[in-house]
PDB file of C-alpha atoms and ligand atoms in Angstrom:
ATOM      1  CA  UNK A   1      -7.431  -8.047  24.650  1.00  0.00           C
ATOM      2  CA  UNK A   2      -4.175  -6.455  25.763  1.00  0.00           C
ATOM      3  CA  UNK A   3      -2.412  -9.833  26.034  1.00  0.00           C
ATOM      4  CA  UNK A   4      -3.187 -10.361  22.337  1.00  0.00           C
ATOM      5  CA  UNK A   5      -1.289  -7.225  21.470  1.00  0.00           C
ATOM      6  CA  UNK A   6       1.924  -8.392  23.085  1.00  0.00           C
ATOM      7  CA  UNK A   7       4.361 -10.411  21.060  1.00  0.00           C
ATOM      8  CA  UNK A   8       8.068 -10.877  20.836  1.00  0.00           C
ATOM      9  CA  UNK A   9       9.585  -8.554  18.238  1.00  0.00           C
ATOM     10  CA  UNK A  10      10.825 -10.288  15.132  1.00  0.00           C
ATOM     11  CA  UNK A  11      14.248 -11.841  15.478  1.00  0.00           C
ATOM     12  CA  UNK A  12      16.920  -9.735  13.651  1.00  0.00           C
ATOM     13  CA  UNK A  13      18.294 -12.659  11.672  1.00  0.00           C
ATOM     14  CA  UNK A  14      14.831 -13.721  10.535  1.00  0.00           C
ATOM     15  CA  UNK A  15      13.935 -10.145   9.551  1.00  0.00           C
ATOM     16  CA  UNK A  16      17.144  -9.903   7.514  1.00  0.00           C
ATOM     17  CA  UNK A  17      16.443 -13.229   5.771  1.00  0.00           C
ATOM     18  CA  UNK A  18      12.866 -12.225   4.910  1.00  0.00           C
ATOM     19  CA  UNK A  19      14.009  -8.852   3.536  1.00  0.00           C
ATOM     20  CA  UNK A  20      16.689 -10.583   1.449  1.00  0.00           C
ATOM     21  CA  UNK A  21      14.096 -12.945  -0.051  1.00  0.00           C
ATOM     22  CA  UNK A  22      11.712 -10.080  -0.785  1.00  0.00           C
ATOM     23  CA  UNK A  23      14.493  -8.236  -2.583  1.00  0.00           C
ATOM     24  CA  UNK A  24      15.583 -11.258  -4.584  1.00  0.00           C
ATOM     25  CA  UNK A  25      12.366 -13.190  -5.314  1.00  0.00           C
ATOM     26  CA  UNK A  26       9.742 -10.550  -4.542  1.00  0.00           C
ATOM     27  CA  UNK A  27       8.167 -12.490  -1.707  1.00  0.00           C
ATOM     28  CA  UNK A  28       8.883 -14.320   1.555  1.00  0.00           C
ATOM     29  CA  UNK A  29       6.939 -16.324   4.121  1.00  0.00           C
ATOM     30  CA  UNK A  30       7.256 -15.920   7.892  1.00  0.00           C
ATOM     31  CA  UNK A  31       5.928 -19.133   9.355  1.00  0.00           C
ATOM     32  CA  UNK A  32       3.750 -19.263  12.457  1.00  0.00           C
ATOM     33  CA  UNK A  33       4.298 -15.724  13.682  1.00  0.00           C
ATOM     34  CA  UNK A  34       0.716 -14.942  14.708  1.00  0.00           C
ATOM     35  CA  UNK A  35      -0.290 -16.343  18.115  1.00  0.00           C
ATOM     36  CA  UNK A  36      -3.267 -18.698  17.788  1.00  0.00           C
ATOM     37  CA  UNK A  37      -5.436 -16.742  20.286  1.00  0.00           C
ATOM     38  CA  UNK A  38      -4.983 -13.602  18.216  1.00  0.00           C
ATOM     39  CA  UNK A  39      -5.681 -15.439  14.965  1.00  0.00           C
ATOM     40  CA  UNK A  40      -8.844 -17.018  16.382  1.00  0.00           C
ATOM     41  CA  UNK A  41     -10.038 -13.701  17.779  1.00  0.00           C
ATOM     42  CA  UNK A  42      -9.459 -12.048  14.381  1.00  0.00           C
ATOM     43  CA  UNK A  43     -11.452 -14.781  12.642  1.00  0.00           C
ATOM     44  CA  UNK A  44     -14.277 -14.248  15.099  1.00  0.00           C
ATOM     45  CA  UNK A  45     -14.281 -10.479  14.397  1.00  0.00           C
ATOM     46  CA  UNK A  46     -14.180 -11.094  10.643  1.00  0.00           C
ATOM     47  CA  UNK A  47     -17.189 -13.414  10.875  1.00  0.00           C
ATOM     48  CA  UNK A  48     -18.979 -10.892  13.046  1.00  0.00           C
ATOM     49  CA  UNK A  49     -18.205  -8.111  10.551  1.00  0.00           C
ATOM     50  CA  UNK A  50     -19.389 -10.168   7.565  1.00  0.00           C
ATOM     51  CA  UNK A  51     -22.802 -10.437   9.221  1.00  0.00           C
ATOM     52  CA  UNK A  52     -23.023  -7.009  10.791  1.00  0.00           C
ATOM     53  CA  UNK A  53     -22.081  -5.116   7.630  1.00  0.00           C
ATOM     54  CA  UNK A  54     -23.858  -7.569   5.284  1.00  0.00           C
ATOM     55  CA  UNK A  55     -20.739  -7.939   3.175  1.00  0.00           C
ATOM     56  CA  UNK A  56     -21.599  -9.013  -0.406  1.00  0.00           C
ATOM     57  CA  UNK A  57     -19.711 -11.308  -2.777  1.00  0.00           C
ATOM     58  CA  UNK A  58     -17.457  -9.674  -5.354  1.00  0.00           C
ATOM     59  CA  UNK A  59     -19.065  -8.347  -8.519  1.00  0.00           C
ATOM     60  CA  UNK A  60     -16.303  -9.300 -10.962  1.00  0.00           C
ATOM     61  CA  UNK A  61     -13.626 -11.906 -11.655  1.00  0.00           C
ATOM     62  CA  UNK A  62     -10.977  -9.851  -9.901  1.00  0.00           C
ATOM     63  CA  UNK A  63     -12.875  -9.391  -6.631  1.00  0.00           C
ATOM     64  CA  UNK A  64     -14.247 -12.930  -6.965  1.00  0.00           C
ATOM     65  CA  UNK A  65     -17.859 -14.053  -7.258  1.00  0.00           C
ATOM     66  CA  UNK A  66     -17.404 -16.441  -4.308  1.00  0.00           C
ATOM     67  CA  UNK A  67     -15.264 -14.059  -2.270  1.00  0.00           C
ATOM     68  CA  UNK A  68     -16.226 -11.497   0.334  1.00  0.00           C
ATOM     69  CA  UNK A  69     -13.966  -8.619   1.373  1.00  0.00           C
ATOM     70  CA  UNK A  70     -14.298  -6.318   4.345  1.00  0.00           C
ATOM     71  CA  UNK A  71     -12.540  -3.089   3.422  1.00  0.00           C
ATOM     72  CA  UNK A  72     -11.594  -0.386   5.920  1.00  0.00           C
ATOM     73  CA  UNK A  73     -11.102  -2.799   8.827  1.00  0.00           C
ATOM     74  CA  UNK A  74      -9.782  -0.093  11.161  1.00  0.00           C
ATOM     75  CA  UNK A  75     -13.203   1.553  11.192  1.00  0.00           C
ATOM     76  CA  UNK A  76     -14.934  -1.749  12.066  1.00  0.00           C
ATOM     77  CA  UNK A  77     -13.475  -3.213  15.235  1.00  0.00           C
ATOM     78  CA  UNK A  78     -10.656  -2.334  17.629  1.00  0.00           C
ATOM     79  CA  UNK A  79      -9.040  -5.753  17.316  1.00  0.00           C
ATOM     80  CA  UNK A  80      -8.018  -4.846  13.752  1.00  0.00           C
ATOM     81  CA  UNK A  81      -5.670  -2.240  15.227  1.00  0.00           C
ATOM     82  CA  UNK A  82      -3.294  -5.121  15.990  1.00  0.00           C
ATOM     83  CA  UNK A  83      -2.143  -6.498  12.596  1.00  0.00           C
ATOM     84  CA  UNK A  84      -0.745  -3.284  11.041  1.00  0.00           C
ATOM     85  CA  UNK A  85       1.563  -2.582  14.004  1.00  0.00           C
ATOM     86  CA  UNK A  86       2.302  -6.185  14.954  1.00  0.00           C
ATOM     87  CA  UNK A  87       5.880  -6.457  16.288  1.00  0.00           C
ATOM     88  CA  UNK A  88       6.334  -9.814  14.539  1.00  0.00           C
ATOM     89  CA  UNK A  89       5.730  -8.313  11.075  1.00  0.00           C
ATOM     90  CA  UNK A  90       6.025  -4.488  11.043  1.00  0.00           C
ATOM     91  CA  UNK A  91       9.861  -4.544  11.307  1.00  0.00           C
ATOM     92  CA  UNK A  92      10.048  -6.259   7.900  1.00  0.00           C
ATOM     93  CA  UNK A  93       7.887  -3.548   6.370  1.00  0.00           C
ATOM     94  CA  UNK A  94       9.931  -0.769   7.995  1.00  0.00           C
ATOM     95  CA  UNK A  95      13.224  -2.278   6.872  1.00  0.00           C
ATOM     96  CA  UNK A  96      12.067  -2.388   3.274  1.00  0.00           C
ATOM     97  CA  UNK A  97       9.990   0.811   2.987  1.00  0.00           C
ATOM     98  CA  UNK A  98      11.424   2.796   5.944  1.00  0.00           C
ATOM     99  CA  UNK A  99       9.795   3.813   9.212  1.00  0.00           C
ATOM    100  CA  UNK A 100       7.823   6.675   7.618  1.00  0.00           C
ATOM    101  CA  UNK A 101       5.771   4.276   5.486  1.00  0.00           C
ATOM    102  CA  UNK A 102       1.973   4.359   5.497  1.00  0.00           C
ATOM    103  CA  UNK A 103      -0.762   1.795   5.786  1.00  0.00           C
ATOM    104  CA  UNK A 104      -2.331   1.884   2.345  1.00  0.00           C
ATOM    105  CA  UNK A 105      -5.299  -0.390   3.058  1.00  0.00           C
ATOM    106  CA  UNK A 106      -6.392  -3.098   5.484  1.00  0.00           C
ATOM    107  CA  UNK A 107      -8.824  -5.680   4.124  1.00  0.00           C
ATOM    108  CA  UNK A 108     -10.134  -9.107   5.122  1.00  0.00           C
ATOM    109  CA  UNK A 109     -10.624 -11.639   2.323  1.00  0.00           C
ATOM    110  CA  UNK A 110     -12.829 -14.706   2.679  1.00  0.00           C
ATOM    111  CA  UNK A 111     -12.448 -16.884  -0.384  1.00  0.00           C
ATOM    112  CA  UNK A 112     -15.093 -19.595  -0.498  1.00  0.00           C
ATOM    113  CA  UNK A 113     -15.294 -23.022  -2.181  1.00  0.00           C
ATOM    114  CA  UNK A 114     -15.915 -22.672  -5.901  1.00  0.00           C
ATOM    115  CA  UNK A 115     -13.960 -19.426  -6.248  1.00  0.00           C
ATOM    116  CA  UNK A 116     -12.111 -19.341  -9.593  1.00  0.00           C
ATOM    117  CA  UNK A 117      -8.478 -18.300  -9.882  1.00  0.00           C
ATOM    118  CA  UNK A 118      -7.928 -14.529  -9.727  1.00  0.00           C
ATOM    119  CA  UNK A 119      -6.183 -12.914 -12.731  1.00  0.00           C
ATOM    120  CA  UNK A 120      -2.480 -12.319 -12.170  1.00  0.00           C
ATOM    121  CA  UNK A 121      -1.765  -8.688 -11.393  1.00  0.00           C
ATOM    122  CA  UNK A 122       0.653  -6.485  -9.487  1.00  0.00           C
ATOM    123  CA  UNK A 123      -0.412  -4.024  -6.796  1.00  0.00           C
ATOM    124  CA  UNK A 124       1.682  -1.152  -8.170  1.00  0.00           C
ATOM    125  CA  UNK A 125      -0.529  -0.732 -11.268  1.00  0.00           C
ATOM    126  CA  UNK A 126      -2.241   2.479 -10.212  1.00  0.00           C
ATOM    127  CA  UNK A 127       1.008   4.317  -9.549  1.00  0.00           C
ATOM    128  CA  UNK A 128       2.391   3.868 -13.040  1.00  0.00           C
ATOM    129  CA  UNK A 129       6.109   4.320 -12.282  1.00  0.00           C
ATOM    130  CA  UNK A 130       8.577   2.694 -14.689  1.00  0.00           C
ATOM    131  CA  UNK A 131       9.596  -0.821 -13.700  1.00  0.00           C
ATOM    132  CA  UNK A 132      11.689  -2.206 -12.172  1.00  0.00           C
ATOM    133  CA  UNK A 133      11.942   0.226  -9.291  1.00  0.00           C
ATOM    134  CA  UNK A 134      12.842   0.245  -5.625  1.00  0.00           C
ATOM    135  CA  UNK A 135      10.026  -1.244  -3.559  1.00  0.00           C
ATOM    136  CA  UNK A 136       7.359   1.315  -2.742  1.00  0.00           C
ATOM    137  CA  UNK A 137       4.434  -1.012  -1.970  1.00  0.00           C
ATOM    138  CA  UNK A 138       4.786  -4.003   0.341  1.00  0.00           C
ATOM    139  CA  UNK A 139       1.980  -6.336   1.377  1.00  0.00           C
ATOM    140  CA  UNK A 140       1.743  -8.628   4.393  1.00  0.00           C
ATOM    141  CA  UNK A 141      -0.961 -11.236   3.779  1.00  0.00           C
ATOM    142  CA  UNK A 142      -1.899 -12.795   7.139  1.00  0.00           C
ATOM    143  CA  UNK A 143      -3.114 -16.386   6.893  1.00  0.00           C
ATOM    144  CA  UNK A 144      -6.073 -16.533   9.256  1.00  0.00           C
ATOM    145  CA  UNK A 145      -6.841 -20.060   8.028  1.00  0.00           C
ATOM    146  CA  UNK A 146      -4.472 -22.451   6.258  1.00  0.00           C
ATOM    147  CA  UNK A 147      -3.505 -21.456   2.708  1.00  0.00           C
ATOM    148  CA  UNK A 148      -3.213 -24.608   0.594  1.00  0.00           C
ATOM    149  CA  UNK A 149      -2.835 -25.563  -3.032  1.00  0.00           C
ATOM    150  CA  UNK A 150      -6.426 -26.866  -2.923  1.00  0.00           C
ATOM    151  CA  UNK A 151      -8.135 -23.938  -1.195  1.00  0.00           C
ATOM    152  CA  UNK A 152      -6.549 -21.212  -3.301  1.00  0.00           C
ATOM    153  CA  UNK A 153      -3.187 -20.302  -1.765  1.00  0.00           C
ATOM    154  CA  UNK A 154      -1.795 -17.193  -3.484  1.00  0.00           C
ATOM    155  CA  UNK A 155      -0.003 -17.700  -6.817  1.00  0.00           C
ATOM    156  CA  UNK A 156       3.274 -15.799  -7.132  1.00  0.00           C
ATOM    157  CA  UNK A 157       5.725 -15.500 -10.035  1.00  0.00           C
ATOM    158  CA  UNK A 158       9.183 -15.515  -8.396  1.00  0.00           C
ATOM    159  CA  UNK A 159      11.381 -12.635  -9.531  1.00  0.00           C
ATOM    160  CA  UNK A 160       8.588 -10.949 -11.516  1.00  0.00           C
ATOM    161  CA  UNK A 161       8.878  -7.774  -9.415  1.00  0.00           C
ATOM    162  CA  UNK A 162      12.019  -7.118 -11.473  1.00  0.00           C
ATOM    163  CA  UNK A 163      10.299  -7.458 -14.850  1.00  0.00           C
ATOM    164  CA  UNK A 164       9.867  -4.363 -16.952  1.00  0.00           C
ATOM    165  CA  UNK A 165       6.122  -4.691 -17.261  1.00  0.00           C
ATOM    166  CA  UNK A 166       3.003  -5.743 -15.392  1.00  0.00           C
ATOM    167  CA  UNK A 167       1.142  -8.931 -16.332  1.00  0.00           C
ATOM    168  CA  UNK A 168      -1.298  -8.850 -19.244  1.00  0.00           C
ATOM    169  CA  UNK A 169      -4.330 -10.977 -19.998  1.00  0.00           C
ATOM    170  CA  UNK A 170      -3.137 -14.183 -21.629  1.00  0.00           C
ATOM    171  CA  UNK A 171       0.271 -14.234 -19.912  1.00  0.00           C
ATOM    172  CA  UNK A 172       0.984 -17.691 -18.565  1.00  0.00           C
ATOM    173  CA  UNK A 173       4.229 -17.361 -16.628  1.00  0.00           C
ATOM    174  CA  UNK A 174       5.507 -20.045 -14.327  1.00  0.00           C
ATOM    175  CA  UNK A 175       3.809 -19.358 -11.025  1.00  0.00           C
ATOM    176  CA  UNK A 176       4.100 -21.238  -7.794  1.00  0.00           C
ATOM    177  CA  UNK A 177       1.397 -21.448  -5.189  1.00  0.00           C
ATOM    178  CA  UNK A 178       2.210 -20.384  -1.652  1.00  0.00           C
ATOM    179  CA  UNK A 179       1.068 -22.888   0.934  1.00  0.00           C
ATOM    180  CA  UNK A 180       1.276 -21.773   4.541  1.00  0.00           C
ATOM    181  CA  UNK A 181      -0.239 -22.719   7.875  1.00  0.00           C
ATOM    182  CA  UNK A 182      -2.757 -20.490   9.555  1.00  0.00           C
ATOM    183  CA  UNK A 183      -0.749 -18.019  11.613  1.00  0.00           C
ATOM    184  CA  UNK A 184       1.872 -17.453   8.920  1.00  0.00           C
ATOM    185  CA  UNK A 185       2.412 -14.304   6.858  1.00  0.00           C
ATOM    186  CA  UNK A 186       3.227 -13.924   3.159  1.00  0.00           C
ATOM    187  CA  UNK A 187       5.094 -10.698   2.332  1.00  0.00           C
ATOM    188  CA  UNK A 188       5.160  -9.572  -1.280  1.00  0.00           C
ATOM    189  CA  UNK A 189       6.523  -6.613  -3.173  1.00  0.00           C
ATOM    190  CA  UNK A 190       3.771  -4.542  -4.804  1.00  0.00           C
ATOM    191  CA  UNK A 191       5.433  -5.107  -8.174  1.00  0.00           C
ATOM    192  CA  UNK A 192       5.278  -8.906  -7.915  1.00  0.00           C
ATOM    193  CA  UNK A 193       2.962 -10.705 -10.326  1.00  0.00           C
ATOM    194  CA  UNK A 194       0.519 -12.601  -8.130  1.00  0.00           C
ATOM    195  CA  UNK A 195      -3.132 -13.558  -7.662  1.00  0.00           C
ATOM    196  CA  UNK A 196      -5.434 -15.635  -5.493  1.00  0.00           C
ATOM    197  CA  UNK A 197      -5.761 -19.312  -6.437  1.00  0.00           C
ATOM    198  CA  UNK A 198      -8.825 -21.394  -7.266  1.00  0.00           C
ATOM    199  CA  UNK A 199     -10.645 -22.794  -4.245  1.00  0.00           C
ATOM    200  CA  UNK A 200     -11.299 -26.454  -5.129  1.00  0.00           C
ATOM    201  CA  UNK A 201     -11.742 -27.474  -1.493  1.00  0.00           C
ATOM    202  CA  UNK A 202     -14.825 -27.531   0.685  1.00  0.00           C
ATOM    203  CA  UNK A 203     -13.462 -25.007   3.177  1.00  0.00           C
ATOM    204  CA  UNK A 204     -12.953 -21.275   2.987  1.00  0.00           C
ATOM    205  CA  UNK A 205      -9.581 -19.514   2.902  1.00  0.00           C
ATOM    206  CA  UNK A 206      -9.429 -16.390   5.059  1.00  0.00           C
ATOM    207  CA  UNK A 207      -6.676 -13.769   5.080  1.00  0.00           C
ATOM    208  CA  UNK A 208      -6.042 -10.188   6.143  1.00  0.00           C
ATOM    209  CA  UNK A 209      -4.235  -8.044   3.583  1.00  0.00           C
ATOM    210  CA  UNK A 210      -2.032  -5.394   5.236  1.00  0.00           C
ATOM    211  CA  UNK A 211      -1.015  -3.201   2.318  1.00  0.00           C
ATOM    212  CA  UNK A 212       1.692  -0.583   3.035  1.00  0.00           C
ATOM    213  CA  UNK A 213       3.166   2.095   0.778  1.00  0.00           C
ATOM    214  CA  UNK A 214       6.034   4.563   0.933  1.00  0.00           C
ATOM    215  CA  UNK A 215       5.214   7.666   2.970  1.00  0.00           C
ATOM    216  CA  UNK A 216       5.306  10.000  -0.035  1.00  0.00           C
ATOM    217  CA  UNK A 217       2.533   8.188  -1.921  1.00  0.00           C
ATOM    218  CA  UNK A 218      -1.218   8.386  -1.898  1.00  0.00           C
ATOM    219  CA  UNK A 219      -2.806   5.511   0.039  1.00  0.00           C
ATOM    220  CA  UNK A 220      -5.017   3.030  -1.793  1.00  0.00           C
ATOM    221  CA  UNK A 221      -7.911   3.508   0.645  1.00  0.00           C
ATOM    222  CA  UNK A 222      -8.148   7.049   1.986  1.00  0.00           C
ATOM    223  CA  UNK A 223      -7.426   6.277   5.625  1.00  0.00           C
ATOM    224  CA  UNK A 224      -7.826   9.881   6.793  1.00  0.00           C
ATOM    225  CA  UNK A 225     -11.400  10.019   5.518  1.00  0.00           C
ATOM    226  CA  UNK A 226     -12.325   6.356   5.964  1.00  0.00           C
ATOM    227  CA  UNK A 227     -11.556   6.111   9.690  1.00  0.00           C
ATOM    228  CA  UNK A 228     -13.562   8.381  12.002  1.00  0.00           C
ATOM    229  CA  UNK A 229     -11.285  10.704  13.976  1.00  0.00           C
ATOM    230  CA  UNK A 230     -12.905   9.531  17.236  1.00  0.00           C
ATOM    231  CA  UNK A 231     -11.401   6.128  16.550  1.00  0.00           C
ATOM    232  CA  UNK A 232      -7.976   7.458  15.636  1.00  0.00           C
ATOM    233  CA  UNK A 233      -7.788   9.259  19.014  1.00  0.00           C
ATOM    234  CA  UNK A 234      -7.664   5.810  20.631  1.00  0.00           C
ATOM    235  CA  UNK A 235      -5.031   4.410  18.268  1.00  0.00           C
ATOM    236  CA  UNK A 236      -1.457   3.940  19.435  1.00  0.00           C
ATOM    237  CA  UNK A 237       0.867   6.757  18.280  1.00  0.00           C
ATOM    238  CA  UNK A 238       2.495   4.294  15.848  1.00  0.00           C
ATOM    239  CA  UNK A 239      -0.810   3.355  14.267  1.00  0.00           C
ATOM    240  CA  UNK A 240      -1.860   7.015  14.007  1.00  0.00           C
ATOM    241  CA  UNK A 241       1.272   7.797  12.035  1.00  0.00           C
ATOM    242  CA  UNK A 242       0.794   4.717   9.871  1.00  0.00           C
ATOM    243  CA  UNK A 243      -2.692   5.804   8.800  1.00  0.00           C
ATOM    244  CA  UNK A 244      -1.450   9.302   7.973  1.00  0.00           C
ATOM    245  CA  UNK A 245      -1.489  11.462  11.104  1.00  0.00           C
ATOM    246  CA  UNK A 246       2.170  12.294  10.653  1.00  0.00           C
ATOM    247  CA  UNK A 247       4.484  13.767   8.069  1.00  0.00           C
ATOM    248  CA  UNK A 248       7.050  12.449   5.639  1.00  0.00           C
ATOM    249  CA  UNK A 249      10.453  14.021   6.311  1.00  0.00           C
ATOM    250  CA  UNK A 250       8.807  16.695   8.427  1.00  0.00           C
ATOM    251  CA  UNK A 251       7.097  18.266   5.425  1.00  0.00           C
ATOM    252  CA  UNK A 252       4.695  16.171   3.335  1.00  0.00           C
ATOM    253  CA  UNK A 253       1.278  16.045   4.952  1.00  0.00           C
ATOM    254  CA  UNK A 254       1.710  19.098   7.179  1.00  0.00           C
ATOM    255  CA  UNK A 255      -1.310  21.118   8.330  1.00  0.00           C
ATOM    256  CA  UNK A 256      -0.572  24.810   8.654  1.00  0.00           C
ATOM    257  CA  UNK A 257       3.123  23.939   9.156  1.00  0.00           C
ATOM    258  CA  UNK A 258       2.319  21.561  11.982  1.00  0.00           C
ATOM    259  CA  UNK A 259       2.303  17.806  12.249  1.00  0.00           C
ATOM    260  CA  UNK A 260      -1.295  16.536  11.828  1.00  0.00           C
ATOM    261  CA  UNK A 261      -0.746  14.262  14.824  1.00  0.00           C
ATOM    262  CA  UNK A 262      -1.734  17.202  17.032  1.00  0.00           C
ATOM    263  CA  UNK A 263      -5.260  16.933  15.607  1.00  0.00           C
ATOM    264  CA  UNK A 264      -5.659  13.693  17.564  1.00  0.00           C
ATOM    265  CA  UNK A 265      -3.134  14.338  20.343  1.00  0.00           C
ATOM    266  CA  UNK A 266      -2.533  17.972  21.310  1.00  0.00           C
ATOM    267  CA  UNK A 267       0.548  16.871  23.313  1.00  0.00           C
ATOM    268  CA  UNK A 268       2.248  15.244  20.310  1.00  0.00           C
ATOM    269  CA  UNK A 269       5.771  16.427  19.585  1.00  0.00           C
ATOM    270  CA  UNK A 270       5.829  18.090  16.194  1.00  0.00           C
ATOM    271  CA  UNK A 271       9.273  18.028  14.704  1.00  0.00           C
ATOM    272  CA  UNK A 272       8.969  19.869  11.392  1.00  0.00           C
ATOM    273  CA  UNK A 273      11.365  20.660   8.596  1.00  0.00           C
ATOM    274  CA  UNK A 274      11.168  24.415   9.212  1.00  0.00           C
ATOM    275  CA  UNK A 275      12.729  23.987  12.653  1.00  0.00           C
ATOM    276  CA  UNK A 276      15.790  22.378  11.075  1.00  0.00           C
ATOM    277  CA  UNK A 277      16.544  24.994   8.470  1.00  0.00           C
ATOM    278  CA  UNK A 278      19.206  27.484   9.594  1.00  0.00           C
ATOM    279  CA  UNK A 279      18.485  31.224   9.491  1.00  0.00           C
TER     280      UNK A 279
HETATM  281  O1  AKG B 301      -6.232 -13.547  -2.212  1.00  0.00           O
HETATM  282  C1  AKG B 301      -5.058 -13.593  -2.601  1.00  0.00           C
HETATM  283  O2  AKG B 301      -4.332 -14.571  -2.454  1.00  0.00           O
HETATM  284  C2  AKG B 301      -4.468 -12.394  -3.299  1.00  0.00           C
HETATM  285  C3  AKG B 301      -5.443 -11.252  -3.346  1.00  0.00           C
HETATM  286  C4  AKG B 301      -4.963 -10.118  -4.160  1.00  0.00           C
HETATM  287  O3  AKG B 301      -3.870 -10.090  -4.653  1.00  0.00           O
HETATM  288  C5  AKG B 301      -5.839  -8.970  -4.398  1.00  0.00           C
HETATM  289  O4  AKG B 301      -7.042  -9.070  -4.191  1.00  0.00           O
HETATM  290  O5  AKG B 301      -5.310  -7.915  -4.850  1.00  0.00           O
END
């Protein structure tokens, strides 16, 4: 699989354009950034996981009665270690959130024919900070199959990340539906009003939701407990830090004044705040 992990880093100019669009409209699309072999291999692992873990349909309108989600992908299969650190997408996340950001959750979504439209929502709801605010949650939705108007491409309300409130039931703002080819990635600010579309087609729509948050926040899915440590030992140093084996500004997340990275790599360099404070 190692050849699937290699990819050209994102072009500077493209990264800058995407970040500008995220700031202004709350979302941006990077077209055709995922190599097809990687995308196909991910689809194969998702299908395998659906069967192996007997993934059920959602139990409410939000999760979707015709939709199946595999949560905690990093505990399921090693191939899922690729998307969160992918060089074609991670630079956008780091430019917006900074390089000490965390992976908040990693989830596959298979939305099947007949799925109704998901209620509009924003992913910052559980944090409860006043709005608008600087971006502290940023999502990269990987299109593993095509996202179309007919199969339920994500609805987004441009500029809504700057509104003073989250959407409420009954709101009917002007939304547009994001259509993108398989292999593309939709980035959206956690404050953006958005939601999955209705699947009126006869094919499924499959995506991987890479949800990142600022390094000083609690992650949506508790990565430190959800992923067995024996797996984390085999992660790349970058992925270890992303799931939480690291600190924020050399302080938050420390274990007995040391960087928790040493729990999975005794050789890790632990550069802590206490070493920088003069006597
Ligand atoms: O499936 C989509 O297009 C969006 C999903 C989403 O926003 C969610 O489940 O929180």
